[in-house]
Amino acid sequence: MTLRHHLPTESFQAWQTPFYYYDMELLRTTLREIQRACSNTENLHVHYAVKANANPKLLAAIAAAGLGADCVSGGEIRAAIDAGFPAGKIVFAGVGKSDWEIRTALEHDIFCFNVESMPELDNINHLAAEMGHKARVALRINPNVDAHTHKKITTGMAENKFGIAMEDMIPTIRHAAELPCVDCIGLHFHIGSQILDLDCFPALAERINELQDALDAADIHLTHINVGGGLGIDYEAPLENPVPSFAEYFDSFLRHLKLRPGQQLHFEPGRSVVGQCGHLISRVLYVKQGATKQFLILDAGFTDLIRPAMYGAHHVITNLTASAGEGETDTDRRVTYDVVGPICESSDVFATDIPLPPSQRGDLIALHSAGAYGEVMASTYNCRALPQVHTSDELS
Ligand code: LLP
């Protein structure tokens, strides 16, 4: 069985490319796995990080599974509410929340703001006072823990712009206590994304334990600990590993964190929830022989999936329609191609020197593991149209 056998290629022929295709069954299986992994732990709360994919159909399925939402903008808060997430399960993060976004969150009475600086805390207090509200806040602390992931998606090191420095934690909590319209209920952390080295999570847990000891000594008691997101997915073998091990992930915290009685533990996974259920489907426009290389030029470019151009990210690529010759298997004949898009920039490359069956104009090409940070990061650069979207639910 290969990935091409898992996809409804016949139906794809009728759809205009490029498009994202979401396997809703895989998404629902992933959501059931999350529910199963938290079923024995009453104080565990999962907020899906909407930034990974804000497609309304996916959001509705995730809300229906009972997850909360982690939002980073007023637009995401609206999208989450529209999709059916209860406001009481929404958290709102981000280093630069503008006034209208804070007001939107207050109007909906969301569960909690993850606050990243003292001036932001003062502003939330000010806006909440104007509106006659009290805002629940958690302080995002920069724990200076290395996530051992790509530099551009590392967030928990002292030099990153995120969070409040550890030494400022207690003064900031004391300051919050003096503000009439904020209620500081917890701490928030997030060290980075696409984390495959699970040892990073116990390292964060140990750092949280140290900070909690300091809080105890200062007689400060908080009820919520939010450890953010970051669990990685298998971009190399999406078929073999379609569902990440959420039980192991949650356990890597539960085994190391010394939660105080009654404390609630929150997670914000994004990529691990939606990454493997999405594929970007494109057509070969031209097969071009260059001076030294052979190029497959697709009708999808970095405007549709920016991860390879932006982070050097690897997505498995398959030709869904190239037929094997008589008596041959898919792997018998392979040609080495650079798979590129049509955008007028040399970074518009999905993969270099990869083996694929001999391909031709019109073949359907799939870029897998594209459910997270794919559609949601698409742009209209070069006046291109945004990619279309289809789901497996349309076929049933
Ligand atoms: N919580 C916070 C505060 C975050 O900043 C993020 C992601 C998450 C949760 C969700 O992390 P996840 O579980 O998805 O790793 N565009 C990049 C990823 C950027 C991640 C930004 N923050 C990419 O395509 O790899």
CSV table of C-alpha atoms and ligand atoms in Angstrom, one decimal:
chain,number,residue,atom,x,y,z
A,1,MET,CA,0.0,0.0,0.0
A,2,THR,CA,1.4,3.4,-0.9
A,3,LEU,CA,0.1,6.9,-0.3
A,4,ARG,CA,-1.3,7.1,-3.8
A,5,HIS,CA,-3.6,4.1,-3.0
A,6,HIS,CA,-5.0,6.0,-0.1
A,7,LEU,CA,-6.2,9.0,-2.1
A,8,PRO,CA,-9.2,9.1,-4.4
A,9,THR,CA,-7.3,9.9,-7.6
A,10,GLU,CA,-10.3,9.3,-9.8
A,11,SER,CA,-12.2,12.1,-8.1
A,12,PHE,CA,-9.2,14.4,-8.2
A,13,GLN,CA,-9.2,14.3,-12.0
A,14,ALA,CA,-12.4,16.3,-12.1
A,15,TRP,CA,-11.2,19.1,-9.7
A,16,GLN,CA,-9.3,22.2,-10.7
A,17,THR,CA,-5.7,22.1,-9.4
A,18,PRO,CA,-4.0,23.2,-7.2
A,19,PHE,CA,-6.2,22.2,-4.3
A,20,TYR,CA,-5.9,21.0,-0.7
A,21,TYR,CA,-7.5,17.7,0.0
A,22,TYR,CA,-8.4,16.8,3.6
A,23,ASP,CA,-8.9,13.3,4.8
A,24,MET,CA,-11.6,13.9,7.4
A,25,GLU,CA,-11.6,10.3,8.6
A,26,LEU,CA,-7.9,10.6,9.5
A,27,LEU,CA,-8.6,13.9,11.3
A,28,ARG,CA,-11.5,12.2,13.2
A,29,THR,CA,-9.2,9.2,14.1
A,30,THR,CA,-6.6,11.7,15.3
A,31,LEU,CA,-9.2,13.5,17.5
A,32,ARG,CA,-10.4,10.2,19.0
A,33,GLU,CA,-6.8,9.4,19.8
A,34,ILE,CA,-6.5,12.8,21.7
A,35,GLN,CA,-9.7,12.1,23.5
A,36,ARG,CA,-8.5,8.6,24.5
A,37,ALA,CA,-5.2,9.9,25.7
A,38,CYS,CA,-6.8,12.4,28.0
A,39,SER,CA,-9.7,10.3,29.2
A,40,ASN,CA,-8.0,9.2,32.4
A,41,THR,CA,-6.8,12.6,33.4
A,42,GLU,CA,-9.5,15.0,34.6
A,43,ASN,CA,-7.4,18.1,34.9
A,44,LEU,CA,-6.1,18.0,31.3
A,45,HIS,CA,-7.4,20.5,28.7
A,46,VAL,CA,-6.5,20.6,25.0
A,47,HIS,CA,-6.8,23.8,23.0
A,48,TYR,CA,-6.2,23.3,19.3
A,49,ALA,CA,-3.8,25.9,17.9
A,50,VAL,CA,-6.0,27.5,15.2
A,51,LYS,CA,-2.9,29.0,13.5
A,52,ALA,CA,-2.1,25.5,12.1
A,53,ASN,CA,-5.2,25.4,10.0
A,54,ALA,CA,-8.3,27.6,10.2
A,55,ASN,CA,-10.3,25.9,7.5
A,56,PRO,CA,-14.0,26.1,8.8
A,57,LYS,CA,-14.7,22.4,8.1
A,58,LEU,CA,-11.6,21.3,10.1
A,59,LEU,CA,-12.4,23.7,12.9
A,60,ALA,CA,-16.0,22.4,13.1
A,61,ALA,CA,-14.8,18.8,13.4
A,62,ILE,CA,-12.2,19.8,16.1
A,63,ALA,CA,-14.8,21.8,18.1
A,64,ALA,CA,-17.2,18.9,17.8
A,65,ALA,CA,-14.6,16.6,19.4
A,66,GLY,CA,-14.7,18.8,22.5
A,67,LEU,CA,-11.3,20.6,22.2
A,68,GLY,CA,-10.8,24.2,23.0
A,69,ALA,CA,-9.0,26.7,20.8
A,70,ASP,CA,-5.7,28.6,21.1
A,71,CYS,CA,-6.0,31.8,19.1
A,72,VAL,CA,-3.4,34.4,18.1
A,73,SER,CA,-5.6,37.1,16.6
A,74,GLY,CA,-9.0,38.7,16.7
A,75,GLY,CA,-9.7,36.9,13.3
A,76,GLU,CA,-8.9,33.5,14.8
A,77,ILE,CA,-11.1,34.2,17.8
A,78,ARG,CA,-14.0,35.0,15.4
A,79,ALA,CA,-13.2,31.9,13.3
A,80,ALA,CA,-13.2,29.7,16.5
A,81,ILE,CA,-16.5,31.1,17.8
A,82,ASP,CA,-18.1,30.7,14.3
A,83,ALA,CA,-16.9,27.1,14.2
A,84,GLY,CA,-18.6,26.3,17.5
A,85,PHE,CA,-15.7,26.4,20.0
A,86,PRO,CA,-17.2,27.6,23.4
A,87,ALA,CA,-15.7,31.0,24.4
A,88,GLY,CA,-14.9,29.4,27.8
A,89,LYS,CA,-12.4,27.1,26.1
A,90,ILE,CA,-10.6,29.8,24.1
A,91,VAL,CA,-7.1,31.1,25.0
A,92,PHE,CA,-5.6,34.1,23.3
A,93,ALA,CA,-1.8,34.4,22.8
A,94,GLY,CA,0.6,36.7,20.9
A,95,VAL,CA,3.2,39.3,21.5
A,96,GLY,CA,1.3,42.1,19.8
A,97,LYS,CA,-2.4,42.1,20.6
A,98,SER,CA,-4.1,45.2,19.2
A,99,ASP,CA,-6.9,47.0,21.1
A,100,TRP,CA,-9.7,45.7,18.9
A,101,GLU,CA,-8.5,42.2,19.3
A,102,ILE,CA,-8.4,42.5,23.1
A,103,ARG,CA,-11.9,44.1,23.0
A,104,THR,CA,-13.1,41.2,20.8
A,105,ALA,CA,-11.8,38.7,23.3
A,106,LEU,CA,-13.3,40.6,26.3
A,107,GLU,CA,-16.7,40.8,24.5
A,108,HIS,CA,-16.8,37.1,24.1
A,109,ASP,CA,-15.5,36.6,27.7
A,110,ILE,CA,-12.9,34.1,26.5
A,111,PHE,CA,-11.3,31.8,29.1
A,112,CYS,CA,-7.8,33.4,29.3
A,113,PHE,CA,-5.3,35.8,27.7
A,114,ASN,CA,-1.7,34.6,27.5
A,115,VAL,CA,0.1,37.8,28.3
A,116,GLU,CA,3.6,38.4,27.0
A,117,SER,CA,4.7,41.7,28.7
A,118,MET,CA,4.0,44.2,31.4
A,119,PRO,CA,2.7,47.0,29.0
A,120,GLU,CA,0.3,44.4,27.5
A,121,LEU,CA,-1.0,43.6,31.0
A,122,ASP,CA,-1.6,47.3,31.7
A,123,ASN,CA,-3.4,47.7,28.4
A,124,ILE,CA,-5.7,44.7,29.0
A,125,ASN,CA,-6.5,46.1,32.4
A,126,HIS,CA,-7.2,49.5,30.9
A,127,LEU,CA,-9.5,48.1,28.2
A,128,ALA,CA,-11.3,45.7,30.5
A,129,ALA,CA,-12.0,48.6,32.9
A,130,GLU,CA,-13.5,50.6,30.0
A,131,MET,CA,-15.8,47.7,29.2
A,132,GLY,CA,-16.6,46.9,32.8
A,133,HIS,CA,-15.0,43.4,32.6
A,134,LYS,CA,-12.4,41.5,34.5
A,135,ALA,CA,-9.9,39.6,32.3
A,136,ARG,CA,-8.4,36.3,33.3
A,137,VAL,CA,-4.7,36.2,32.3
A,138,ALA,CA,-1.9,33.8,32.4
A,139,LEU,CA,1.7,35.1,32.1
A,140,ARG,CA,3.7,33.6,29.2
A,141,ILE,CA,7.1,33.0,30.7
A,142,ASN,CA,10.2,32.5,28.5
A,143,PRO,CA,11.7,29.4,30.1
A,144,ASN,CA,15.0,29.5,28.2
A,145,VAL,CA,14.7,25.8,27.2
A,146,ASP,CA,16.0,24.7,23.8
A,147,ALA,CA,13.4,22.8,21.6
A,148,HIS,CA,16.1,21.4,19.3
A,149,THR,CA,14.0,22.3,16.3
A,150,HIS,CA,14.3,24.7,13.3
A,151,LYS,CA,15.7,28.1,14.3
A,152,LYS,CA,12.8,29.9,12.8
A,153,ILE,CA,10.2,28.0,14.9
A,154,THR,CA,12.1,28.0,18.2
A,155,THR,CA,10.4,30.3,20.7
A,156,GLY,CA,11.5,29.5,24.2
A,157,MET,CA,15.1,30.7,24.2
A,158,ALA,CA,16.1,33.9,26.1
A,159,GLU,CA,16.9,35.7,22.9
A,160,ASN,CA,13.4,35.1,21.4
A,161,LYS,CA,10.9,37.9,21.4
A,162,PHE,CA,8.3,35.7,23.2
A,163,GLY,CA,7.2,35.8,26.9
A,164,ILE,CA,8.3,37.4,30.1
A,165,ALA,CA,11.8,36.8,31.5
A,166,MET,CA,11.9,34.3,34.4
A,167,GLU,CA,13.3,36.9,36.8
A,168,ASP,CA,10.4,39.2,36.0
A,169,MET,CA,7.7,36.6,36.8
A,170,ILE,CA,7.1,37.4,40.4
A,171,PRO,CA,7.2,41.2,40.0
A,172,THR,CA,4.8,40.9,37.1
A,173,ILE,CA,2.4,38.7,39.1
A,174,ARG,CA,2.6,41.2,42.0
A,175,HIS,CA,1.9,44.0,39.6
A,176,ALA,CA,-1.1,42.1,38.2
A,177,ALA,CA,-2.5,41.7,41.7
A,178,GLU,CA,-2.7,45.5,42.0
A,179,LEU,CA,-4.7,45.9,38.8
A,180,PRO,CA,-8.4,45.9,39.4
A,181,CYS,CA,-9.5,44.4,36.1
A,182,VAL,CA,-7.2,41.5,35.6
A,183,ASP,CA,-7.1,38.2,37.4
A,184,CYS,CA,-3.8,36.3,37.1
A,185,ILE,CA,-4.7,32.6,37.1
A,186,GLY,CA,-1.8,30.9,35.6
A,187,LEU,CA,1.5,30.5,33.7
A,188,HIS,CA,1.9,29.8,30.0
A,189,PHE,CA,4.9,28.4,28.1
A,190,HIS,CA,5.7,27.4,24.5
A,191,ILE,CA,9.2,26.4,23.5
A,192,GLY,CA,8.8,25.7,19.7
A,193,SER,CA,7.2,23.6,17.0
A,194,GLN,CA,7.9,20.3,15.2
A,195,ILE,CA,9.6,18.9,18.2
A,196,LEU,CA,10.6,15.3,17.7
A,197,ASP,CA,13.1,15.1,20.6
A,198,LEU,CA,10.6,14.3,23.3
A,199,ASP,CA,13.3,14.9,26.0
A,200,CYS,CA,12.6,18.6,25.5
A,201,PHE,CA,9.3,18.3,27.2
A,202,PRO,CA,10.6,16.9,30.6
A,203,ALA,CA,13.2,19.7,30.4
A,204,LEU,CA,10.4,22.2,30.2
A,205,ALA,CA,8.5,20.4,33.0
A,206,GLU,CA,11.6,20.6,35.3
A,207,ARG,CA,11.9,24.3,34.6
A,208,ILE,CA,8.2,24.8,35.5
A,209,ASN,CA,8.8,22.9,38.7
A,210,GLU,CA,11.6,25.3,39.6
A,211,LEU,CA,9.4,28.3,38.9
A,212,GLN,CA,6.5,26.8,40.9
A,213,ASP,CA,8.9,26.4,43.9
A,214,ALA,CA,9.7,30.1,43.6
A,215,LEU,CA,6.0,30.9,43.6
A,216,ASP,CA,5.4,28.7,46.7
A,217,ALA,CA,8.2,30.5,48.5
A,218,ALA,CA,6.5,33.9,47.5
A,219,ASP,CA,3.1,32.6,48.7
A,220,ILE,CA,1.7,32.9,45.2
A,221,HIS,CA,-0.8,30.2,44.1
A,222,LEU,CA,-1.9,29.8,40.5
A,223,THR,CA,-4.5,27.3,39.2
A,224,HIS,CA,-3.5,26.9,35.6
A,225,ILE,CA,-0.3,25.7,33.9
A,226,ASN,CA,-0.3,25.9,30.0
A,227,VAL,CA,2.6,24.1,28.4
A,228,GLY,CA,1.8,25.2,24.8
A,229,GLY,CA,2.1,23.0,21.7
A,230,GLY,CA,5.0,21.7,19.6
A,231,LEU,CA,4.6,18.0,19.2
A,232,GLY,CA,6.1,17.1,15.8
A,233,ILE,CA,4.8,14.8,13.0
A,234,ASP,CA,6.6,12.3,10.8
A,235,TYR,CA,7.2,14.2,7.6
A,236,GLU,CA,9.4,11.3,6.3
A,237,ALA,CA,6.8,8.5,6.7
A,238,PRO,CA,3.3,9.9,6.7
A,239,LEU,CA,1.7,6.6,5.8
A,240,GLU,CA,3.4,4.6,8.5
A,241,ASN,CA,2.9,7.2,11.2
A,242,PRO,CA,-0.3,9.1,10.4
A,243,VAL,CA,-1.3,9.7,14.1
A,244,PRO,CA,1.3,11.1,16.6
A,245,SER,CA,1.5,9.5,20.0
A,246,PHE,CA,-0.5,11.9,22.1
A,247,ALA,CA,-0.5,9.6,25.1
A,248,GLU,CA,3.3,9.6,25.1
A,249,TYR,CA,3.3,13.4,24.7
A,250,PHE,CA,0.9,14.1,27.5
A,251,ASP,CA,2.8,11.6,29.7
A,252,SER,CA,6.1,13.3,29.1
A,253,PHE,CA,4.7,16.2,31.1
A,254,LEU,CA,2.4,14.3,33.5
A,255,ARG,CA,5.4,12.2,34.7
A,256,HIS,CA,7.7,15.1,35.3
A,257,LEU,CA,5.5,18.1,36.3
A,258,LYS,CA,4.8,18.5,40.0
A,259,LEU,CA,1.3,20.0,39.7
A,260,ARG,CA,-0.1,21.5,42.9
A,261,PRO,CA,-3.5,20.2,44.2
A,262,GLY,CA,-6.3,21.3,41.9
A,263,GLN,CA,-4.0,22.7,39.3
A,264,GLN,CA,-5.2,22.3,35.7
A,265,LEU,CA,-2.9,21.4,32.8
A,266,HIS,CA,-3.4,22.9,29.4
A,267,PHE,CA,-1.9,21.9,26.0
A,268,GLU,CA,-2.0,23.8,22.6
A,269,PRO,CA,-1.2,21.3,19.8
A,270,GLY,CA,-1.6,22.5,16.3
A,271,ARG,CA,0.5,20.6,13.7
A,272,SER,CA,0.1,17.2,15.4
A,273,VAL,CA,-3.7,17.5,15.1
A,274,VAL,CA,-4.1,18.4,11.4
A,275,GLY,CA,-0.7,17.9,9.8
A,276,GLN,CA,-1.1,14.4,8.3
A,277,CYS,CA,-4.8,14.8,7.1
A,278,GLY,CA,-3.9,17.4,4.4
A,279,HIS,CA,-2.4,16.9,1.0
A,280,LEU,CA,-1.6,19.6,-1.6
A,281,ILE,CA,-2.6,18.2,-5.0
A,282,SER,CA,-1.1,19.8,-8.1
A,283,ARG,CA,-0.6,19.0,-11.8
A,284,VAL,CA,2.6,18.9,-13.8
A,285,LEU,CA,2.5,21.8,-16.3
A,286,TYR,CA,5.8,21.0,-18.0
A,287,VAL,CA,8.7,18.6,-17.8
A,288,LYS,CA,11.7,20.7,-18.6
A,289,GLN,CA,15.2,19.5,-19.4
A,290,GLY,CA,17.6,22.1,-18.0
A,291,ALA,CA,21.4,22.3,-18.6
A,292,THR,CA,22.1,19.9,-15.8
A,293,LYS,CA,18.8,19.0,-14.3
A,294,GLN,CA,15.3,17.8,-15.1
A,295,PHE,CA,12.5,19.9,-13.7
A,296,LEU,CA,8.9,19.0,-13.0
A,297,ILE,CA,7.1,22.4,-13.1
A,298,LEU,CA,3.9,22.2,-11.1
A,299,ASP,CA,0.9,24.5,-11.1
A,300,ALA,CA,1.3,24.8,-7.3
A,301,GLY,CA,4.0,27.1,-6.0
A,302,PHE,CA,5.2,28.6,-2.7
A,303,THR,CA,2.0,30.7,-2.7
A,304,ASP,CA,0.2,27.5,-2.0
A,305,LEU,CA,2.7,25.8,0.3
A,306,ILE,CA,5.5,28.0,1.6
A,307,ARG,CA,7.1,25.6,4.1
A,308,PRO,CA,9.8,24.3,1.8
A,309,ALA,CA,10.8,27.8,0.6
A,310,MET,CA,10.6,29.3,4.1
A,311,TYR,CA,12.0,26.6,6.4
A,312,GLY,CA,13.7,24.2,3.9
A,313,ALA,CA,10.9,21.8,5.0
A,314,HIS,CA,10.6,18.3,3.5
A,315,HIS,CA,7.2,17.0,2.2
A,316,VAL,CA,7.0,13.6,0.7
A,317,ILE,CA,6.0,13.9,-3.0
A,318,THR,CA,4.2,11.3,-5.0
A,319,ASN,CA,3.0,11.1,-8.6
A,320,LEU,CA,-0.5,9.9,-8.3
A,321,THR,CA,-1.2,9.1,-12.0
A,322,ALA,CA,2.1,8.0,-13.6
A,323,SER,CA,1.4,4.4,-14.5
A,324,ALA,CA,4.1,1.7,-14.1
A,325,GLY,CA,5.1,0.0,-17.4
A,326,GLU,CA,4.0,-3.5,-18.1
A,327,GLY,CA,5.3,-6.0,-15.5
A,328,GLU,CA,6.9,-3.1,-13.5
A,329,THR,CA,6.3,-1.9,-10.0
A,330,ASP,CA,6.2,1.8,-9.0
A,331,THR,CA,9.9,1.6,-7.9
A,332,ASP,CA,11.4,-0.1,-11.0
A,333,ARG,CA,11.9,2.9,-13.1
A,334,ARG,CA,12.8,6.2,-11.5
A,335,VAL,CA,13.9,9.5,-12.9
A,336,THR,CA,15.6,12.2,-10.8
A,337,TYR,CA,13.7,15.5,-10.8
A,338,ASP,CA,13.7,18.9,-9.1
A,339,VAL,CA,10.0,19.6,-8.3
A,340,VAL,CA,9.4,23.3,-8.7
A,341,GLY,CA,6.5,25.8,-8.8
A,342,PRO,CA,5.7,28.5,-11.3
A,343,ILE,CA,6.6,31.6,-9.2
A,344,CYS,CA,9.2,34.0,-10.4
A,345,GLU,CA,11.7,33.4,-7.6
A,346,SER,CA,14.4,30.8,-7.4
A,347,SER,CA,13.2,29.7,-3.9
A,348,ASP,CA,10.1,28.3,-5.4
A,349,VAL,CA,11.3,24.8,-5.1
A,350,PHE,CA,9.5,21.9,-3.4
A,351,ALA,CA,12.3,19.3,-3.6
A,352,THR,CA,15.6,18.8,-5.4
A,353,ASP,CA,17.0,15.6,-6.9
A,354,ILE,CA,14.1,13.3,-5.9
A,355,PRO,CA,13.3,10.0,-7.6
A,356,LEU,CA,9.9,9.7,-9.2
A,357,PRO,CA,8.3,7.5,-11.9
A,358,PRO,CA,8.7,9.1,-15.4
A,359,SER,CA,6.3,11.9,-15.3
A,360,GLN,CA,4.5,14.0,-17.9
A,361,ARG,CA,2.4,17.0,-18.4
A,362,GLY,CA,-1.0,16.6,-16.8
A,363,ASP,CA,0.1,14.1,-14.1
A,364,LEU,CA,-1.3,14.6,-10.6
A,365,ILE,CA,1.3,15.3,-8.0
A,366,ALA,CA,0.7,15.1,-4.2
A,367,LEU,CA,2.7,16.9,-1.5
A,368,HIS,CA,1.8,15.1,1.7
A,369,SER,CA,1.7,16.1,5.3
A,370,ALA,CA,0.5,19.5,4.2
A,371,GLY,CA,-2.5,19.9,6.6
A,372,ALA,CA,-0.6,22.2,9.1
A,373,TYR,CA,0.7,25.6,8.1
A,374,GLY,CA,-0.2,24.9,4.5
A,375,GLU,CA,-3.5,26.4,3.3
A,376,VAL,CA,-3.4,28.9,6.2
A,377,MET,CA,-0.1,30.4,5.0
A,378,ALA,CA,-1.1,30.6,1.3
A,379,SER,CA,-0.8,34.0,-0.3
A,380,THR,CA,-1.9,35.8,-3.5
A,381,TYR,CA,1.6,36.8,-4.5
A,382,ASN,CA,2.0,37.2,-8.3
A,383,CYS,CA,-1.8,37.8,-8.3
A,384,ARG,CA,-2.3,34.1,-8.0
A,385,ALA,CA,-5.6,32.7,-6.8
A,386,LEU,CA,-5.7,31.0,-3.4
A,387,PRO,CA,-5.7,27.2,-3.6
A,388,GLN,CA,-9.1,25.4,-3.8
A,389,VAL,CA,-10.2,23.0,-1.0
A,390,HIS,CA,-11.9,19.6,-1.0
A,391,THR,CA,-12.5,17.1,1.8
A,392,SER,CA,-13.2,13.4,1.9
A,393,ASP,CA,-16.7,14.2,3.2
A,394,GLU,CA,-17.7,15.5,-0.3
A,395,LEU,CA,-17.1,11.9,-1.6
A,396,SER,CA,-19.3,10.0,0.9
B,1,LLP,N1,1.1,27.7,21.1
B,1,LLP,C1,1.9,28.7,20.7
B,1,LLP,C2,2.0,29.8,21.7
B,1,LLP,C3,2.5,28.8,19.5
B,1,LLP,O1,3.3,29.8,19.2
B,1,LLP,C4,2.3,27.7,18.6
B,1,LLP,C5,3.0,27.7,17.3
B,1,LLP,C6,1.5,26.6,19.0
B,1,LLP,C7,0.9,26.6,20.3
B,1,LLP,C8,1.3,25.4,18.1
B,1,LLP,O2,2.5,24.7,17.9
B,1,LLP,P1,2.4,23.3,17.1
B,1,LLP,O3,1.7,22.3,18.0
B,1,LLP,O4,1.7,23.5,15.8
B,1,LLP,O5,3.8,23.0,16.9
B,1,LLP,N2,4.7,27.9,10.4
B,1,LLP,C9,5.6,27.0,11.0
B,1,LLP,C10,5.2,26.7,12.5
B,1,LLP,C11,5.0,27.9,13.3
B,1,LLP,C12,4.5,27.6,14.7
B,1,LLP,C13,4.2,28.9,15.5
B,1,LLP,N3,3.7,28.6,16.8
B,1,LLP,C14,5.8,25.8,10.2
B,1,LLP,O6,5.2,25.7,9.1
B,1,LLP,O7,6.5,24.8,10.6
